């Protein structure tokens, strides 16, 4: 997700936009840019790096006058972070300029058409395609900017929050929204545009939040006209009086970034499969895989290298790849793999998983694998990160910036990418039937709404957390696909509440850990209907008979575990291979609430860093 800011009114736009971008850096910070209308020209400056770098560069590059402008701080999704790919983007004529937060899924086909019409492109971004599509419509249909934006957006598939202006018409600015947030601040003969209210809250508390598929022409003289993009219907603006402060806005009204990011998961998962998963047509489109399909299909095995939560996502992928695509998988801690002189050949495919794309051990493991001839595929969340550039190919998660040190939406979006890859390979290898394939795709499309349902049990989860917040030790148990989720749940609790916790395969209890059981030991057991349910129920009974405390993560409507366990937390039913995307949600919330009740620094736990770039 990126941050967009715009201004049209009677004040100097530059300082308003620059400060506004600083307030939005939590939304993305790999490049920044600004475009001002000044003396019949567009003055534009942009740079890789943070808003502070833009400030330094703009001061030397452009006159910062003008009462109309737009600015952008980027979280790259298409095109690596560099000056050229930074926003704003010009149209070919240089008359129009745009900023955009979102993903245009069909930008490649639109670009092909525009190239045929003689348009040229400087950047690799989907956004530059959009501004030239708008220009092409404006010229060919001979319409005003607002109409051109509307016609162009009806050809677009994807998500956007955009602001556009024409240097020939400097008394208006056009905005539009679908899937990405866009707020309009209403001042006295002045208007502010932003991804959220933080850039304009000090100037006005009056705001309009555009709804999806709405656009607005904002004019100095005529005020705001809001229309439906699809049918041009006029919309009565609903002006809100905002009652929130700056800090609340950055965290989206949540107390911590971690809680915000837990609740962002439905959208993060949807953004991650957007443009890749076409359930109706039964297609998975992933250029990183498509371009290297032969090499990957002929691999002897897949070796996953990762650390921490990313390693847990890799362990989930072992079950998915082996069960669906029948490809042997080994999951390695990168820190061990890099030093144990592993046997690696050209017939190996290595998948490196990293949210930050900067983890030193994972980077070292990649270099080792490459030096031995393996094909290395990256799954990262930060576009243009070191790991994403070091691997031969890759697929990004589109989780957006993950600020909380405890990884949450990165985990579920990593699993989403890995599931898409495994399904694609299984289809190519014919190891699953067409009906199975379609069923998996359709169910994957339902996961964001099912995650939303799982999040709705938050109050109940908070109650359970209050009962066990003073435990000194906890156990997390799961089987099959949910064994890695048990490990992940234990890590979440450890790293933010500082309570000791261990994850185990449920069947492993009788090989030692059951000696730990007493009434002081809460045991969180993932006991979903799909996946060795009866065996897990008997594991629960073994623990209960030794007066252990059981908190069961169960499928909605479960009628067995609820009569044995001390507490149950429900999740919606789904396919066994997709349960990790849901069972992890209550465990994330449990650890969050326990840590808050214990007064821990949830977003920056002691001794930890968001990205471990040291060995
Ligand atoms: C998980 O909550 C931790 N933040 C940590 O284990 C993290 O997953 C690990 O350091 C790997 O980071 P990466 O995904 O950025 O490589």
XYZ file of C-alpha atoms and ligand atoms in Angstrom:
631
model
C 0.000 0.000 0.000
C 1.243 3.541 -0.748
C 0.422 6.953 0.581
C -1.142 9.636 -1.631
C -1.610 13.332 -0.810
C -3.047 16.188 -2.871
C -4.027 19.840 -2.358
C -5.939 22.477 -4.301
C -6.784 25.808 -2.721
C -5.339 29.123 -1.683
C -2.269 28.060 0.291
C 1.159 26.938 -0.927
C 0.703 23.253 -1.703
C 4.305 22.127 -1.187
C 4.606 22.204 2.628
C 1.152 20.690 3.063
C 1.938 17.809 0.724
C 5.427 17.181 2.080
C 4.312 17.041 5.722
C 1.349 14.950 4.662
C 3.641 12.414 2.986
C 5.696 12.156 6.170
C 2.518 11.282 8.049
C 1.806 8.533 5.498
C 5.247 6.921 5.457
C 3.897 4.114 7.637
C 2.026 3.047 4.485
C 5.158 2.694 2.386
C 8.559 4.241 2.248
C 10.677 2.981 -0.624
C 10.334 6.074 -2.834
C 8.563 9.450 -2.833
C 7.642 12.220 -5.241
C 5.701 15.457 -5.695
C 4.219 17.364 -8.660
C 3.214 21.028 -8.346
C 1.418 23.307 -10.787
C 3.442 26.500 -10.996
C 3.370 29.217 -13.639
C 1.602 27.083 -16.307
C 4.011 24.214 -15.847
C 4.181 21.004 -13.815
C 7.188 21.005 -11.523
C 7.945 17.383 -10.590
C 10.573 15.853 -8.324
C 10.813 12.226 -7.229
C 13.386 9.886 -5.771
C 14.062 6.439 -4.407
C 14.157 6.626 -0.617
C 12.149 8.369 2.043
C 10.242 11.656 2.044
C 13.262 13.314 3.673
C 15.282 12.365 0.568
C 12.574 13.891 -1.615
C 12.660 17.089 0.443
C 16.406 17.388 -0.087
C 16.155 16.637 -3.803
C 13.132 18.849 -4.518
C 14.838 21.821 -2.891
C 17.577 21.627 -5.543
C 15.415 20.556 -8.485
C 12.205 22.550 -8.576
C 10.653 25.806 -7.468
C 8.223 24.708 -4.808
C 5.541 27.311 -5.539
C 1.960 26.672 -6.488
C -1.420 26.117 -4.890
C -2.141 22.832 -6.683
C -0.129 19.660 -6.188
C -0.012 15.909 -5.611
C 2.481 13.744 -3.734
C 3.169 10.041 -3.204
C 5.143 7.766 -0.903
C 5.491 4.324 -2.471
C 5.248 0.698 -1.361
C 6.326 -0.954 -4.589
C 4.161 -3.650 -6.130
C 5.206 -3.398 -9.804
C 8.681 -2.226 -10.695
C 11.528 -2.053 -8.193
C 12.005 1.058 -6.050
C 14.028 3.581 -8.092
C 13.632 7.162 -9.286
C 11.945 6.230 -12.570
C 9.330 3.969 -10.975
C 8.529 6.528 -8.285
C 5.283 8.475 -8.517
C 3.981 10.940 -9.759
C 3.975 9.820 -13.380
C 3.528 12.053 -16.458
C 1.428 11.173 -19.493
C 3.347 11.165 -22.782
C 2.250 14.743 -23.585
C 3.511 15.970 -20.226
C 0.162 17.666 -19.646
C -1.252 15.117 -17.208
C 0.235 13.779 -14.000
C -0.975 11.032 -11.664
C -0.372 9.410 -8.282
C -1.807 5.955 -7.520
C -2.176 3.565 -4.610
C -3.232 0.071 -5.717
C -2.651 -2.565 -8.395
C -3.892 -2.467 -12.017
C -4.196 -6.186 -12.783
C -4.722 -5.828 -16.560
C -1.990 -3.240 -17.075
C 0.000 -5.510 -19.411
C -2.817 -5.817 -21.957
C -3.582 -2.093 -21.688
C 0.115 -1.307 -22.183
C 0.309 -3.503 -25.303
C -2.608 -1.558 -26.846
C -1.082 1.807 -25.955
C 2.306 0.791 -27.380
C 0.553 -0.029 -30.652
C -0.843 3.513 -30.606
C 2.631 4.936 -30.259
C 2.774 5.577 -26.542
C 6.133 5.161 -24.860
C 6.901 4.257 -21.266
C 9.770 5.211 -19.029
C 8.896 3.082 -16.011
C 7.871 -0.519 -15.301
C 4.817 0.600 -13.370
C 1.136 -0.098 -13.917
C 0.496 3.541 -12.953
C 2.249 5.001 -15.996
C -0.004 2.817 -18.138
C -3.064 4.250 -16.420
C -2.135 7.920 -16.961
C -1.484 7.261 -20.659
C -4.770 5.401 -20.977
C -6.474 8.464 -19.510
C -4.614 10.707 -21.948
C -5.507 8.446 -24.870
C -9.194 8.591 -23.954
C -9.068 12.355 -23.396
C -7.588 12.948 -26.858
C -9.602 10.405 -28.822
C -12.941 11.083 -27.168
C -12.188 14.804 -26.949
C -13.514 14.963 -23.381
C -12.544 16.767 -20.186
C -10.202 15.154 -17.684
C -13.000 13.953 -15.373
C -14.797 12.155 -18.191
C -11.533 10.726 -19.509
C -10.704 9.309 -16.065
C -14.166 7.779 -15.840
C -14.002 6.140 -19.277
C -10.467 4.878 -18.656
C -11.298 3.390 -15.264
C -14.142 1.424 -16.825
C -11.445 -0.423 -18.786
C -9.338 -1.143 -15.705
C -9.333 -4.292 -13.526
C -7.725 -3.932 -10.137
C -7.555 -1.594 -7.151
C -6.824 2.134 -7.109
C -6.913 5.410 -5.263
C -5.736 8.025 -7.736
C -5.345 11.788 -8.058
C -4.783 13.367 -11.472
C -4.475 16.935 -12.780
C -4.004 18.607 -16.166
C -1.638 21.558 -16.422
C -4.000 23.053 -19.000
C -6.807 23.056 -16.419
C -5.128 23.984 -13.119
C -8.386 24.794 -11.350
C -9.365 21.202 -10.797
C -8.079 17.851 -9.614
C -9.711 14.484 -10.296
C -9.725 11.569 -7.831
C -11.146 8.036 -7.932
C -11.309 5.007 -5.653
C -11.677 1.253 -5.832
C -10.225 -1.027 -3.173
C -7.702 1.510 -1.790
C -8.688 4.246 0.657
C -9.200 7.894 -0.354
C -10.256 10.726 1.943
C -11.101 14.308 0.877
C -10.595 17.055 3.463
C -12.976 19.990 3.075
C -11.487 23.381 3.976
C -12.524 26.971 3.354
C -12.114 27.266 -0.452
C -9.489 24.540 -0.273
C -9.511 20.770 -0.575
C -7.138 18.079 0.640
C -6.811 14.539 -0.747
C -5.104 11.688 1.110
C -5.035 7.961 1.804
C -6.261 8.775 5.306
C -7.008 11.959 7.227
C -3.588 12.331 8.898
C -2.197 14.817 6.278
C -5.098 17.260 6.662
C -6.438 16.747 10.190
C -4.678 19.916 11.426
C -6.395 21.982 8.694
C -9.883 20.565 8.779
C -11.910 17.888 10.521
C -14.480 17.802 7.731
C -13.936 14.850 5.470
C -15.569 12.791 2.747
C -14.457 9.172 2.393
C -15.073 8.093 -1.182
C -16.788 4.730 -1.566
C -15.578 2.076 -3.995
C -16.219 2.882 -7.673
C -16.697 6.563 -6.941
C -14.790 9.456 -8.479
C -14.779 13.176 -7.817
C -13.907 16.307 -9.769
C -12.678 18.844 -7.213
C -12.732 22.407 -8.525
C -11.560 25.635 -6.888
C -14.654 27.418 -8.085
C -17.332 24.714 -8.369
C -16.486 22.613 -5.334
C -16.825 18.815 -5.371
C -18.859 16.679 -7.783
C -18.925 12.975 -6.894
C -20.091 10.402 -9.437
C -20.349 6.630 -9.782
C -17.624 5.521 -12.187
C -19.776 2.822 -13.745
C -22.957 4.751 -14.561
C -22.024 8.430 -14.049
C -24.745 8.831 -11.424
C -24.239 11.856 -9.166
C -23.592 11.021 -5.505
C -24.617 13.238 -2.595
C -21.429 13.865 -0.593
C -21.570 12.656 3.040
C -19.339 15.051 4.998
C -18.105 13.642 8.320
C -16.803 15.632 11.317
C -13.686 13.608 12.320
C -13.190 12.796 16.018
C -9.818 10.980 15.804
C -6.191 12.001 16.420
C -3.084 11.473 14.329
C -1.722 8.432 16.120
C -5.080 6.677 15.908
C -5.118 7.229 12.144
C -1.678 5.709 11.509
C -2.796 2.606 13.358
C -6.116 2.691 11.561
C -7.840 3.255 14.884
C -6.231 0.125 16.399
C -4.168 0.336 19.596
C -1.116 -1.314 17.994
C 0.230 -1.926 14.495
C 0.177 -5.666 15.241
C -3.572 -5.645 15.858
C -4.122 -3.523 12.742
C -2.057 -5.959 10.695
C -3.920 -8.978 12.108
C -7.147 -7.342 10.936
C -5.635 -6.417 7.562
C -5.223 -10.091 6.670
C -8.467 -10.503 4.685
C -7.390 -7.689 2.357
C -3.733 -8.721 2.395
C -4.626 -12.274 1.297
C -6.950 -10.896 -1.380
C -4.268 -8.475 -2.613
C -1.775 -11.368 -2.710
C -3.903 -13.583 -4.966
C -5.321 -10.634 -6.931
C -4.307 -10.942 -10.580
C -2.917 -14.438 -9.979
C -5.950 -16.526 -8.997
C -8.667 -16.795 -11.657
C -10.956 -19.355 -10.090
C -13.723 -19.051 -12.697
C -11.357 -19.786 -15.580
C -9.410 -22.279 -13.455
C -6.138 -20.447 -13.994
C -3.240 -19.484 -11.729
C -1.012 -16.852 -13.349
C 2.451 -16.360 -11.815
C 5.120 -15.109 -14.201
C 7.965 -16.163 -11.876
C 6.734 -19.755 -12.102
C 5.447 -19.654 -15.696
C 8.832 -18.445 -16.973
C 10.699 -21.254 -15.166
C 8.134 -24.032 -15.237
C 10.307 -26.676 -16.907
C 13.134 -26.211 -14.421
C 10.800 -26.358 -11.440
C 8.770 -29.350 -12.657
C 11.949 -31.339 -13.311
C 13.420 -30.620 -9.896
C 14.432 -33.554 -7.731
C 13.129 -31.726 -4.683
C 12.277 -28.344 -3.233
C 14.414 -27.015 -0.399
C 12.800 -24.232 1.621
C 15.140 -21.869 3.463
C 13.799 -19.295 5.898
C 13.827 -18.099 9.520
C 11.233 -17.637 12.251
C 7.671 -17.193 11.110
C 8.742 -17.489 7.482
C 10.179 -20.890 8.324
C 6.800 -21.882 9.751
C 5.148 -20.822 6.496
C 7.709 -22.964 4.704
C 6.798 -25.927 6.901
C 3.139 -25.494 5.943
C 4.254 -25.533 2.300
C 5.934 -28.925 2.816
C 2.525 -30.448 3.528
C 0.957 -28.575 0.610
C 3.633 -29.353 -2.002
C 3.990 -33.026 -1.037
C 0.290 -33.691 -0.667
C -0.945 -31.793 -3.727
C 2.006 -31.711 -6.135
C 3.819 -34.836 -4.927
C 7.151 -32.954 -4.938
C 9.633 -33.887 -2.170
C 10.264 -30.923 0.109
C 12.870 -30.261 2.786
C 12.418 -27.259 5.065
C 15.639 -25.838 6.467
C 16.447 -23.162 8.998
C 18.580 -20.876 6.843
C 20.995 -20.375 9.750
C 21.652 -24.140 9.882
C 21.564 -24.772 6.150
C 24.263 -22.242 5.359
C 26.826 -23.885 7.654
C 26.179 -27.609 7.446
C 27.726 -28.159 4.021
C 24.434 -29.402 2.543
C 24.266 -31.556 -0.582
C 22.860 -29.259 -3.289
C 22.716 -29.927 -7.046
C 21.426 -28.214 -10.212
C 18.382 -30.457 -9.892
C 17.339 -28.683 -6.687
C 14.858 -25.822 -6.493
C 15.328 -23.632 -3.423
C 12.442 -21.456 -2.196
C 13.631 -18.627 0.052
C 10.885 -17.038 2.164
C 11.390 -13.666 3.808
C 8.997 -10.847 4.725
C 11.714 -8.201 4.908
C 13.848 -9.657 2.119
C 16.890 -8.649 4.202
C 17.425 -11.525 6.674
C 21.157 -12.237 6.693
C 20.938 -16.013 7.251
C 18.376 -16.450 4.485
C 20.459 -14.328 2.109
C 23.545 -16.403 2.874
C 21.612 -19.638 2.284
C 20.492 -18.292 -1.100
C 24.044 -17.464 -2.134
C 25.234 -20.901 -1.083
C 22.454 -22.617 -3.063
C 23.178 -20.487 -6.142
C 26.895 -21.268 -5.921
C 26.025 -24.975 -6.160
C 23.828 -24.484 -9.228
C 20.379 -24.676 -7.623
C 17.482 -22.598 -8.996
C 16.430 -20.131 -6.304
C 12.901 -18.686 -6.082
C 12.079 -15.910 -3.626
C 8.861 -15.180 -1.714
C 9.276 -11.680 -0.256
C 7.029 -8.863 0.915
C 9.352 -5.950 0.173
C 9.700 -5.182 -3.528
C 13.285 -4.592 -4.554
C 14.664 -5.999 -1.259
C 18.078 -7.654 -1.323
C 16.680 -11.196 -1.321
C 14.181 -10.369 -4.090
C 17.101 -9.172 -6.216
C 19.402 -12.081 -5.317
C 16.999 -14.864 -6.340
C 16.595 -16.089 -9.942
C 12.829 -15.457 -9.834
C 10.144 -14.853 -7.302
C 6.631 -13.900 -6.282
C 5.829 -11.052 -3.942
C 3.332 -11.229 -1.161
C 1.221 -8.070 -1.260
C 0.734 -7.736 2.484
C 1.766 -4.079 2.537
C 4.244 -2.793 5.120
C 4.337 -4.978 8.238
C 5.366 -2.613 11.043
C 4.764 -4.816 14.093
C 7.840 -6.932 14.861
C 5.629 -9.992 15.320
C 4.869 -11.253 11.848
C 1.174 -11.888 11.184
C -0.124 -10.871 7.745
C 3.243 -11.855 6.261
C 2.641 -15.430 7.457
C -0.796 -15.806 5.902
C 0.199 -14.106 2.646
C 3.312 -16.301 2.375
C 1.093 -19.368 2.739
C -1.215 -17.906 0.087
C 1.645 -17.541 -2.416
C 3.021 -21.003 -1.611
C -0.444 -22.550 -2.014
C -0.847 -20.895 -5.421
C 2.543 -22.255 -6.514
C 1.786 -25.781 -5.250
C -1.635 -25.808 -6.945
C -0.135 -24.547 -10.200
C 2.527 -27.276 -10.159
C -0.014 -29.942 -9.148
C -2.182 -28.948 -12.111
C 0.788 -29.056 -14.481
C 1.870 -32.460 -13.159
C -1.668 -33.816 -13.111
C -1.283 -34.932 -9.508
C -4.702 -33.508 -8.657
C -7.910 -33.841 -10.658
C -9.514 -30.874 -12.398
C -12.376 -30.945 -9.921
C -9.976 -30.964 -6.959
C -8.048 -28.063 -8.560
C -11.190 -25.994 -9.099
C -12.413 -26.770 -5.597
C -9.109 -25.542 -4.123
C -9.226 -22.319 -6.166
C -12.832 -21.586 -5.278
C -12.181 -22.248 -1.584
C -9.041 -20.070 -1.626
C -11.195 -17.215 -2.948
C -13.487 -17.628 0.067
C -10.650 -17.457 2.588
C -10.601 -13.625 3.074
C -14.252 -13.683 4.168
C -13.581 -16.705 6.395
C -10.647 -14.883 7.996
C -13.031 -11.993 8.657
C -15.381 -14.463 10.389
C -12.522 -15.883 12.476
C -11.623 -12.334 13.554
C -15.166 -11.809 14.810
C -14.475 -14.129 17.778
C -12.031 -11.525 19.135
C -14.037 -10.693 22.285
C -14.260 -14.390 23.228
C -10.540 -14.821 22.518
C -9.801 -11.834 24.738
C -11.779 -13.504 27.562
C -9.756 -16.708 27.156
C -6.537 -14.657 27.121
C -7.483 -13.067 30.442
C -7.714 -16.521 32.051
C -4.302 -17.719 30.915
C -2.296 -14.478 30.852
C -0.391 -15.405 34.043
C 0.742 -18.830 32.876
C 4.473 -19.360 33.043
C 4.601 -22.060 30.366
C 2.260 -23.054 27.550
C 2.086 -25.859 25.028
C 0.733 -25.603 21.469
C -0.282 -28.795 19.693
C -1.343 -29.513 16.132
C -1.179 -32.316 13.564
C -0.627 -32.389 9.837
C -1.052 -28.987 8.190
C -1.603 -27.492 11.633
C 1.570 -28.703 13.274
C 3.487 -25.694 11.793
C 0.653 -23.449 13.015
C 1.213 -24.782 16.550
C 4.873 -23.803 16.256
C 3.877 -20.372 14.935
C 1.343 -19.863 17.730
C 4.020 -20.656 20.320
C 6.448 -18.218 18.678
C 3.849 -15.419 18.690
C 3.227 -15.897 22.425
C 6.944 -16.103 23.268
C 8.046 -13.066 21.305
C 5.461 -10.554 22.496
C 4.370 -11.742 25.986
C 7.722 -13.284 27.038
C 5.847 -16.381 28.336
C 7.699 -19.611 27.548
C 5.781 -21.682 24.980
C 6.530 -24.730 22.879
C 4.833 -26.180 19.836
C 4.666 -29.923 19.233
C 3.014 -32.421 16.919
C 0.038 -33.538 19.042
C 1.051 -37.192 18.810
C 4.500 -36.364 20.181
C 3.144 -35.704 23.675
C 3.440 -39.349 24.756
C 7.164 -39.278 23.847
C 8.045 -36.983 26.742
C 6.263 -33.593 26.832
C 3.187 -35.112 28.553
C 5.346 -35.211 31.691
C 4.982 -31.440 31.756
C 1.211 -31.568 32.084
C -0.410 -30.322 35.270
C -3.166 -27.810 36.108
C -0.718 -24.943 35.629
C -0.060 -25.859 31.998
C -2.443 -24.361 29.408
C -2.379 -26.465 26.223
C -3.645 -24.812 23.022
C -4.721 -27.620 20.697
C -5.680 -27.174 17.056
C -8.473 -29.702 16.623
C -10.212 -28.846 13.374
C -12.653 -31.282 11.782
C -10.354 -31.849 8.807
C -7.040 -33.499 9.614
C -6.675 -36.388 12.068
C -9.545 -35.037 14.205
C -10.251 -38.251 16.113
C -6.565 -38.695 16.924
C -6.313 -35.134 18.208
C -9.396 -35.670 20.367
C -7.719 -38.667 21.997
C -4.565 -36.566 22.535
C -6.788 -34.016 24.296
C -8.286 -36.725 26.506
C -4.778 -37.913 27.489
C -3.977 -34.360 28.622
C -7.306 -33.848 30.400
C -6.805 -37.059 32.352
C -3.648 -35.456 33.770
C -5.584 -32.286 34.713
C -4.065 -30.212 31.932
C -5.986 -27.094 30.789
C -7.191 -27.383 27.200
C -8.047 -24.541 24.842
C -9.263 -26.078 21.586
C -9.151 -24.285 18.204
C -12.094 -26.026 16.566
C -14.281 -25.943 13.481
C -17.520 -24.002 13.923
C -20.248 -26.271 15.276
C -17.826 -28.760 16.846
C -19.796 -31.005 19.224
C -16.999 -33.105 20.719
C -14.042 -31.013 21.827
C -16.312 -28.436 23.443
C -17.379 -31.061 26.035
C -13.784 -32.055 26.883
C -11.847 -28.789 26.659
C -11.889 -25.941 29.156
C -12.467 -23.473 26.322
C -12.952 -23.666 22.573
C -12.378 -21.001 19.943
C -14.124 -21.572 16.644
C -12.983 -20.986 13.076
C -15.035 -21.455 9.877
C -14.742 -24.776 8.057
C -12.424 -24.972 5.062
C -10.329 -27.507 3.127
C -7.654 -29.243 5.183
C -4.861 -27.704 3.085
C -6.206 -24.186 3.771
C -6.857 -24.530 7.514
C -3.521 -22.872 8.475
C -4.847 -19.605 7.001
C -7.657 -19.713 9.583
C -6.280 -21.581 12.625
C -3.461 -19.049 12.959
C -5.926 -16.164 13.480
C -7.098 -17.035 17.039
C -3.511 -17.824 18.047
C -2.359 -14.389 16.794
C -5.158 -12.683 18.747
C -4.523 -14.763 21.887
C -0.859 -13.789 21.995
C -1.737 -10.154 21.247
C -4.296 -9.861 24.077
C -2.114 -11.683 26.611
C 0.813 -9.372 25.788
C -1.370 -6.265 26.124
C -2.777 -7.508 29.457
C 0.808 -8.026 30.656
C 1.712 -4.487 29.581
C 4.275 -5.599 27.030
C 5.572 -3.404 24.193
C 3.581 -5.294 21.593
C 4.898 -3.602 18.438
C 8.535 -3.518 19.554
C 9.098 -6.464 21.968
C 12.334 -6.491 23.968
C 15.520 -7.872 22.311
C 13.847 -8.131 18.872
C 14.149 -6.297 15.539
C 11.785 -6.356 12.586
C 14.492 -7.424 10.233
C 17.470 -9.520 11.405
C 20.180 -8.322 9.053
C 22.954 -9.642 11.307
C 24.064 -13.246 11.813
C 8.272 -13.477 13.599
O 7.161 -12.902 14.262
C 9.530 -12.691 13.815
N 9.348 -11.324 13.504
C 10.729 -13.350 13.138
O 10.745 -14.718 13.484
C 10.763 -13.268 11.589
O 9.752 -14.085 11.047
C 12.138 -13.783 11.125
O 13.128 -12.930 11.645
C 12.264 -13.840 9.595
O 12.137 -12.549 9.071
P 11.912 -12.389 7.494
O 10.618 -13.068 7.165
O 11.868 -10.923 7.260
O 13.071 -13.062 6.800
